[in-house]
Phi, psi and omega in degrees: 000130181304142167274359158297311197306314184277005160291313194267357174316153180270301175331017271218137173214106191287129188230178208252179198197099191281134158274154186228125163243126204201181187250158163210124158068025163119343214247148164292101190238169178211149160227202208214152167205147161256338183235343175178161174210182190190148165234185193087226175290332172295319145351277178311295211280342157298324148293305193276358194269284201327337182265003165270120179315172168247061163331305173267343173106159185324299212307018166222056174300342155289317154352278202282348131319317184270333181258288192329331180269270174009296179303323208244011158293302194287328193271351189236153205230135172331128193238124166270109167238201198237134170240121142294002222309133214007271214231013172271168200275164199278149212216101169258120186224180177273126202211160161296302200220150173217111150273147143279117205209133167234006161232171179267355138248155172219195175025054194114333176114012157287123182288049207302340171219117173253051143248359200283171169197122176298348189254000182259048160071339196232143159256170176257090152307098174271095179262116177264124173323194156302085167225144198288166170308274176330299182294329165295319150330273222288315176320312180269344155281013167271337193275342181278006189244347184083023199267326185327278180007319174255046151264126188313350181261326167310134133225140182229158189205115185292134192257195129252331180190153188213146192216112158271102189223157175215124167285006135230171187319102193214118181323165166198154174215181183202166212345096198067341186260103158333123139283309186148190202223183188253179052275146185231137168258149186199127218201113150263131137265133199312172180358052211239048200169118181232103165221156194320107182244000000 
């Protein structure tokens, strides 16, 4: 296929597009993500996978995701925190992770929202609760099938926007990437991205 030809394509499909706002090094910063973001543990293991050589090369790209979590699992500890989502009243608990999902996988090939759809307007908040070390391990092989979801420690729901604080010190990334760490915000726009399928 020509690049002309997919400049002019007819195919076209408009998606939705998330803001993340978080602090980094003092300053109140925001960037744009397209398929997810997450604060807590997800966080962590991004950090610690960056910091793993890449040995094998893309076609297992996974590897250095999984002995990241594995790793960055015995150090971390559950964060309580405080969630808004939009215009509701605030709701606080102890949780691992809170992803943001506007596609349905990340990190490797976990089906971390099989409810998402990039194009409805919406993201998929996923919290994973107050859970031990053993259950989180069982928990996080459940996520490449997407099964997790219906675990009772699990909850998921679609949002527009959710506002994230903690009292302590708690990371964020947004498609692979450290960010910076919060209080963090998260927010979408609809259909605010047209590409070629």
């Amino acid at each position: 296929v020509s690049s002309s030809s997919l400049l002019t394509s007819q195919n076209r499909l408009s998606i939705d597009v998330g803001i993340v706002e978080y602090k980094s090094e003092g300053q109140h910063l925001h960037r744009f993500f397209i398929n997810e973001a997450d604060v807590g543990f997800g966080a962590i293991v991004v950090e610690a996978s960056k910091r793993l050589p890449n040995y094998f090369g893309r076609k297992i790209n996974y590897l250095p995701h999984v002995l990241g979590g594995v790793g960055s699992l015995f150090g971390y500890k559950n964060k309580r925190i405080a969630l808004r989502v939009e215009e509701e009243v605030e709701d606080t608990c102890v949780c691992a992770m809170v992803v943001i999902a506007n596609g349905s996988y990340f990190g490797g090939g976990m089906c971390i929202a099989p409810d998402a759809k990039p194009d409805d307007g919406l993201l998929d908040m996923i919290i994973f609760g107050d859970m031990g070390k053993s259950e989180m391990m069982k928990i996080w092989q459940m996520t490449y099938n997407g099964r997790h979801v219906s675990h009772h420690k699990v909850r998921s729901r679609k949002i527009r926007s959710v506002a994230i604080q903690c009292d302590e010190k708690i990371l964020v990334e947004a498609d692979g990437e450290l960010l910076g760490e919060g209080p963090v915000s998260f927010s979408v726009l609809p259909s605010a991205l047209s590409i070629v399928v």
